[in-house]
XYZ file of C-alpha atoms in Angstrom:
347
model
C 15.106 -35.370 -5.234
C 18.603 -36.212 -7.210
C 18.471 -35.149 -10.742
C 20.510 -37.836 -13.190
C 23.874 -36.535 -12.457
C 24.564 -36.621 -8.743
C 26.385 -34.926 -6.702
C 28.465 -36.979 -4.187
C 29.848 -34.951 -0.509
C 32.660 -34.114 -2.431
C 31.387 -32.170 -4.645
C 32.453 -33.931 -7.820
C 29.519 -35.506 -10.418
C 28.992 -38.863 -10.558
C 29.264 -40.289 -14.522
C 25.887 -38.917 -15.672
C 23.991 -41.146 -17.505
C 21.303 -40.716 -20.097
C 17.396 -40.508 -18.180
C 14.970 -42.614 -20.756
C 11.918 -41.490 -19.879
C 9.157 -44.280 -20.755
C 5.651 -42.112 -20.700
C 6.709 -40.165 -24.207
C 7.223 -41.869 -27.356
C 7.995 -40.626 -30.827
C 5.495 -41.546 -33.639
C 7.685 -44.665 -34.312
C 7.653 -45.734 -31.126
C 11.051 -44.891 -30.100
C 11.029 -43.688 -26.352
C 12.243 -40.211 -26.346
C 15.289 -39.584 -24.263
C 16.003 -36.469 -21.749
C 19.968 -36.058 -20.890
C 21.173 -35.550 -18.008
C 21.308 -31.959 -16.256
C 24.797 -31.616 -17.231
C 24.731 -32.458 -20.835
C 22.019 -29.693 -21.576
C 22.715 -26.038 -21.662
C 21.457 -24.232 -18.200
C 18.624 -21.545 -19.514
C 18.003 -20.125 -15.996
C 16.812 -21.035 -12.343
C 13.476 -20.422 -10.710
C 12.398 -20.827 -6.852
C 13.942 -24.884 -6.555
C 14.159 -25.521 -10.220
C 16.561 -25.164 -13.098
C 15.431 -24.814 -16.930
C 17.624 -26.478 -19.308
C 17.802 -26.402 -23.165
C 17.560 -29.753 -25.049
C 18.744 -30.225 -28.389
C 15.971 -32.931 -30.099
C 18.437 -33.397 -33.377
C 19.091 -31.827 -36.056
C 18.200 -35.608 -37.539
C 14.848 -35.322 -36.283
C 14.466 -31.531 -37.785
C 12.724 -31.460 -34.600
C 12.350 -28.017 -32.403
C 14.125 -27.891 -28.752
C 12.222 -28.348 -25.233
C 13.028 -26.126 -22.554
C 13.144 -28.330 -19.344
C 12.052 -27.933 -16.144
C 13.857 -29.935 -13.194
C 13.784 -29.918 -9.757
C 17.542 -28.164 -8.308
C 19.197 -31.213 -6.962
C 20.916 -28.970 -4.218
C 17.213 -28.182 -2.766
C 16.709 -29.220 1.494
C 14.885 -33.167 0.965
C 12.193 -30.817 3.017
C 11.824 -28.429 0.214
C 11.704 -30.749 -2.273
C 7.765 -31.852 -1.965
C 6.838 -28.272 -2.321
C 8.822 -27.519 -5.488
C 7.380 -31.028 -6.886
C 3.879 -29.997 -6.328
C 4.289 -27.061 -7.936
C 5.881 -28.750 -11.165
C 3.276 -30.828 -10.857
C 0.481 -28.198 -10.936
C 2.253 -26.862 -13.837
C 2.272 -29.038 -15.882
C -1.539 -30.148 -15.105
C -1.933 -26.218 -15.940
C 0.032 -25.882 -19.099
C -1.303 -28.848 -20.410
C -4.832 -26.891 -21.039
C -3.317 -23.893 -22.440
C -2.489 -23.231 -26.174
C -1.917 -19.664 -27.238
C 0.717 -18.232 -29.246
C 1.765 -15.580 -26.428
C 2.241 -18.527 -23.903
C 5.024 -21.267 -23.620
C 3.379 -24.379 -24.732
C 3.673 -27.473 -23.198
C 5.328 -30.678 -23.912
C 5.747 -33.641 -22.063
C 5.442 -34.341 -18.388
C 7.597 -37.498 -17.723
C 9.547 -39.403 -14.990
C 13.287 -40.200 -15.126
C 14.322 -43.847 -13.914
C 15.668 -42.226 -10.940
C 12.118 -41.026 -10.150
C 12.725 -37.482 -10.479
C 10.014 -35.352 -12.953
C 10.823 -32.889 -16.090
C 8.790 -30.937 -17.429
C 9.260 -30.163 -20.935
C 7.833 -26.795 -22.956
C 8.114 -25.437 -25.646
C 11.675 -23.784 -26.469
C 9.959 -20.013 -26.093
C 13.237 -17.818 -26.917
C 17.115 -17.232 -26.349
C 16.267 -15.111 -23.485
C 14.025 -13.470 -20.672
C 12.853 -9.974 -21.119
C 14.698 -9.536 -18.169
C 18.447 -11.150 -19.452
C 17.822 -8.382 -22.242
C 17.133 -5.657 -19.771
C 19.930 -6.584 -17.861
C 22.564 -6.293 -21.078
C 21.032 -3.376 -22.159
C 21.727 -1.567 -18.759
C 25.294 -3.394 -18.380
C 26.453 -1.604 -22.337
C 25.040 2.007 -20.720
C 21.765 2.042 -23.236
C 19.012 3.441 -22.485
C 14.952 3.060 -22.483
C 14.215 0.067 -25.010
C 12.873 1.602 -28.054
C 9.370 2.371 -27.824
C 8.409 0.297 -30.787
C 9.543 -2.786 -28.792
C 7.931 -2.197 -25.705
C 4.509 -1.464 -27.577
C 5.381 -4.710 -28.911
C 5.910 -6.322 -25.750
C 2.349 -4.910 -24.466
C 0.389 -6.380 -27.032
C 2.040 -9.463 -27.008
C 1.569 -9.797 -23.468
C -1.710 -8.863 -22.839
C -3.200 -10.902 -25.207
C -1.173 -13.791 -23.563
C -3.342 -12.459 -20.242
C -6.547 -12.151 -22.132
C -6.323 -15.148 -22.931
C -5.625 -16.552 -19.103
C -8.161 -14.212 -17.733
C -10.957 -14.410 -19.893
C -10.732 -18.160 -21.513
C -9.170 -20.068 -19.026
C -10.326 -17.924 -15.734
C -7.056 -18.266 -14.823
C -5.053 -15.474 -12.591
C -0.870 -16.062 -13.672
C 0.139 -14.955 -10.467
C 3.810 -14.208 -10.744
C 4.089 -11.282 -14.034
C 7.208 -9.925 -14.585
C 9.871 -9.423 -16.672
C 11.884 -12.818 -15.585
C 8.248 -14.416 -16.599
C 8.382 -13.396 -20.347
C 10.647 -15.249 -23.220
C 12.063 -13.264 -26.306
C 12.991 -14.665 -29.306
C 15.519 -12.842 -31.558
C 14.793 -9.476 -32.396
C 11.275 -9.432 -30.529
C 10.255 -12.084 -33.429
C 7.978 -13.849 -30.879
C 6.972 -12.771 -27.030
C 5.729 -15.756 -24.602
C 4.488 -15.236 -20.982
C 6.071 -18.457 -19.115
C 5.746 -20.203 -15.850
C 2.384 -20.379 -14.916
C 3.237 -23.050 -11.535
C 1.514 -20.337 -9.414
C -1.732 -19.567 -11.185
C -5.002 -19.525 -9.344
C -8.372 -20.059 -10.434
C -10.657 -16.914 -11.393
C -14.407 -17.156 -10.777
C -17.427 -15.343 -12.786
C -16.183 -11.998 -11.592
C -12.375 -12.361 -11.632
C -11.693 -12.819 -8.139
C -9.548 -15.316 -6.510
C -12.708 -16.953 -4.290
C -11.089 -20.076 -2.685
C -9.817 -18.851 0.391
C -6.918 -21.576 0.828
C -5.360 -20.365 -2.727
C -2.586 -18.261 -1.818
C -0.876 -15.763 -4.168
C 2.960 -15.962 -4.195
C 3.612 -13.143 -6.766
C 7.051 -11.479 -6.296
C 7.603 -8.542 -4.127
C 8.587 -5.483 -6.329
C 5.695 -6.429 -8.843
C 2.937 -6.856 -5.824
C 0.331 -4.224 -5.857
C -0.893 -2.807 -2.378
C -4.306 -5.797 -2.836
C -1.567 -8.585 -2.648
C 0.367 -7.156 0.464
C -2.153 -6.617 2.739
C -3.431 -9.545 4.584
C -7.168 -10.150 3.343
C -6.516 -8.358 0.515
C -9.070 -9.190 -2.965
C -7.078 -10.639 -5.599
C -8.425 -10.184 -8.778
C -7.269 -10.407 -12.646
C -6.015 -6.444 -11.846
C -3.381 -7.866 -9.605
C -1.982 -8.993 -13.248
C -2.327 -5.750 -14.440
C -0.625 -4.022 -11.869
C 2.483 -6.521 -12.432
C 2.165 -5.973 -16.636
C 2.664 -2.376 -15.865
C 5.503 -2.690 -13.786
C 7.013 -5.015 -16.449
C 6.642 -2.413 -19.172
C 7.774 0.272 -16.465
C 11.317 -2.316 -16.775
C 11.834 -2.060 -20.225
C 11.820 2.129 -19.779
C 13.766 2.120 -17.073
C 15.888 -1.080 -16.914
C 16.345 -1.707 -13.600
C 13.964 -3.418 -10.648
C 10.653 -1.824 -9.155
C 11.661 -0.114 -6.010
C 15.322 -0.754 -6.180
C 16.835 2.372 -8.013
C 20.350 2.901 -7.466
C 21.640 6.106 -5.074
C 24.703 7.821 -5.796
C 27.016 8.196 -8.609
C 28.302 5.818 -10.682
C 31.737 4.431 -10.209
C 33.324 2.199 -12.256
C 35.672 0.553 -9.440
C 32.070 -0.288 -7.828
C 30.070 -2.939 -8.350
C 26.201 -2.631 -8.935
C 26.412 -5.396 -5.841
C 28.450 -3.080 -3.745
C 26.083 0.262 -4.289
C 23.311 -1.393 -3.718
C 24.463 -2.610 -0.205
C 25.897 0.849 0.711
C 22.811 2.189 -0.469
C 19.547 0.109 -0.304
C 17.183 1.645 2.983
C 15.172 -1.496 3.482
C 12.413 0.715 5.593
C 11.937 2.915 2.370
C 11.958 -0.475 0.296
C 9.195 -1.802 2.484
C 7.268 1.450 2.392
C 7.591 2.055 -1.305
C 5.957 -1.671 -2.256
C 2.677 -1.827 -4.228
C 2.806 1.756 -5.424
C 3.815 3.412 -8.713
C 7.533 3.772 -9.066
C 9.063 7.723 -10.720
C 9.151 7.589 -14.140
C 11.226 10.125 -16.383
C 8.655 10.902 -18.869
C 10.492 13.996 -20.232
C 13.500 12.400 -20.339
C 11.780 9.202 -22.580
C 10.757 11.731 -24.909
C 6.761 11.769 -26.466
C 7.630 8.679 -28.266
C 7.210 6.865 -25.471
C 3.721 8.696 -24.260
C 1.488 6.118 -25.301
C 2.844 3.328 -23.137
C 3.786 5.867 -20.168
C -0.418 6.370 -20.402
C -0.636 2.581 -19.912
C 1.758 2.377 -17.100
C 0.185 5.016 -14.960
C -3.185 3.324 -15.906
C -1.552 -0.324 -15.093
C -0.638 0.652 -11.562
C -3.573 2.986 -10.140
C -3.789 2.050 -6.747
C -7.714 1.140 -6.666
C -8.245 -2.090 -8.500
C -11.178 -1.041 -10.305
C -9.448 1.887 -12.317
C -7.009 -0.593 -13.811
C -7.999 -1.318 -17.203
C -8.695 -5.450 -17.822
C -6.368 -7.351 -20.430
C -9.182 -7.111 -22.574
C -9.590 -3.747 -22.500
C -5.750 -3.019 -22.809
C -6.137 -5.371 -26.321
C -9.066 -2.817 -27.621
C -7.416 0.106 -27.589
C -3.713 -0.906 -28.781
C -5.241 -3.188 -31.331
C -7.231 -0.475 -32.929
C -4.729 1.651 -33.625
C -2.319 1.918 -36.819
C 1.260 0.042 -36.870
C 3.169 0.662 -34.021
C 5.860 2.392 -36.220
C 3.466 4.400 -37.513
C 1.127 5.667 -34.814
C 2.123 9.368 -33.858
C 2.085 9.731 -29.955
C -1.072 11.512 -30.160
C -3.420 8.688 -30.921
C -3.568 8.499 -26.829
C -2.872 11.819 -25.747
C -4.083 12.060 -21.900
C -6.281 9.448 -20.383
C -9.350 10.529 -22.646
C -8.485 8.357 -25.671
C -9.030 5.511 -23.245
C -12.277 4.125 -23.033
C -13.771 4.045 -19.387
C -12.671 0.990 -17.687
């Protein structure tokens, strides 16, 4: 599938022209217009599709879209897949509506047959962009105030999947949440890979199949005939939170010492054991806890809570809400208000 600016053998873009798309139409019936993938800033890139920023007009003192579009440079085999999955999307995000989750927008088709998917504009960047700049200026652990923040935000955005829609997301991580600003708002995006939760929780249709993302898979989702349940969530929220503490990947901690004539590319190759990779996946990564300090001991509780290796000693979104919703401000709860696993309730 071409998107509206082609790309000829050369490599060189044909004149892009401007995609009116004819299913979405302003209140005055003026068919809303989506330009073409070069004339909108490039947000990120996903598995086959690139997310684009699009300016509605400052005229229109209307908010910007985030769009979804299938990569142009994608194998014509690969190319069904990718559109089913937009496709399932936006049949998904259509349903949803909660504050902690990227809204949707429009679902339309471009003249040249291609489809966008247009959200809500969730933030300026992914958790994981601001991870990635924190490590790059030589910072350390995110505040802890933040990545309390982050946890609440975030598991309600699961609650809500989990227990309203009976929906499992599928794919949590930090590349999967949006920031806005200073941590002004939190949104849990791309939900193409959901599957359906029954009564109990479980993933029950035997043809869904969980994609997830390696370094965030707990041990249920490697093994083959493993139960996937709304804990296989959990296991990835804890990871994510395990990011913001430590600021790099699951699994993937640098060896060696630094070097500044080294790239991060050129240690990792040097140094990454691919059996110990392999062998490390789906359990609980090292965390510094004395070196975060007992600031941090309330979501270090939740992270070793998050990623217990039975299922069933995982706390539920719900119950992760209860007990950081009951407690004072963030800024002002000492680090004893969970001291040890006994100021949880049993899960």
């Amino acid at each position: 599938m071409a998107s509206p600016a082609t790309c000829t053998d050369e490599g060189t873009f044909k004149t892009p022209k401007t995609v009116r798309v004819r299913s979405c139409r302003r209140s005055a019936g003026t068919p809303i217009t989506i330009p073409a993938s070069p004339f909108m800033k490039k947000l990120g890139c996903g598995t086959g599709v690139n997310v684009y920023l699009m300016d509605r007009g400052e005229k229109l003192n209307a908010s910007p879209w985030a769009v979804k579009k299938i990569n142009s440079k994608c194998a014509a085999k690969q190319v069904a897949l990718y559109q089913k999955r937009l496709n399932e999307e936006a049949k998904i995000l259509k349903g949803i509506n909660h504050p902690n989750i990227v809204g949707f927008r429009a679902f339309t088709t471009a003249k040249d047959g291609s489809k966008c998917l247009a959200m809500e504009y969730g933030g300026e960047q992914s958790l994981n962009d601001l991870i990635e700049k924190r490590r790059e200026d030589g910072l350390k652990a995110f505040p802890a105030a933040n990545i309390e923040k982050v946890a609440v935000h975030v598991a309600r955005g699961l609650k809500y999947l989990h227990n309203e829609k009976k929906l499992l997301h599928g794919d949590m991580k930090s590349c999967n949440v949006v920031i806005k600003g200073d941590f002004e708002t939190i949104k849990i995006c791309d939900v193409g890979v959901s599957l359906p939760l029954d009564e109990n929780m479980r993933v029950s249709d035997s043809k869904a199949e969980y994609i997830g993302t390696e370094p965030w898979m707990p041990k249920e989702a490697l093994e083959e005939g493993g139960e996937i349940t709304d804990k296989t969530d959990i296991f990835a929220y804890g990871l994510t939170l395990w990011e913001m503490m430590t600021l790099t990947m699951p699994h993937l901690a640098m060896l060696g010492d630094d070097n500044d004539e080294e790239t991060e590319e050129d240690l990792m190759e040097e140094s990454f054991d691919e059996d110990a990779y392999y062998e490390r996946l789906g359990t609980r990564p090292a965390l510094d806890t004395e070196g975060l300090g007992s600031s941090y001991q309330r979501m270090v509780e939740l992270f070793y809570l998050c990623t217990e290796e039975d299922p069933k000693k995982r706390p539920s979104a719900a119950q992760i809400i209860k007990v950081l919703e009951n407690n004072a401000p963030l800024e002002k709860t000492p680090c004893e208000v969970l001291d040890q696993r006994r100021r949880f309730p049993p899960w």
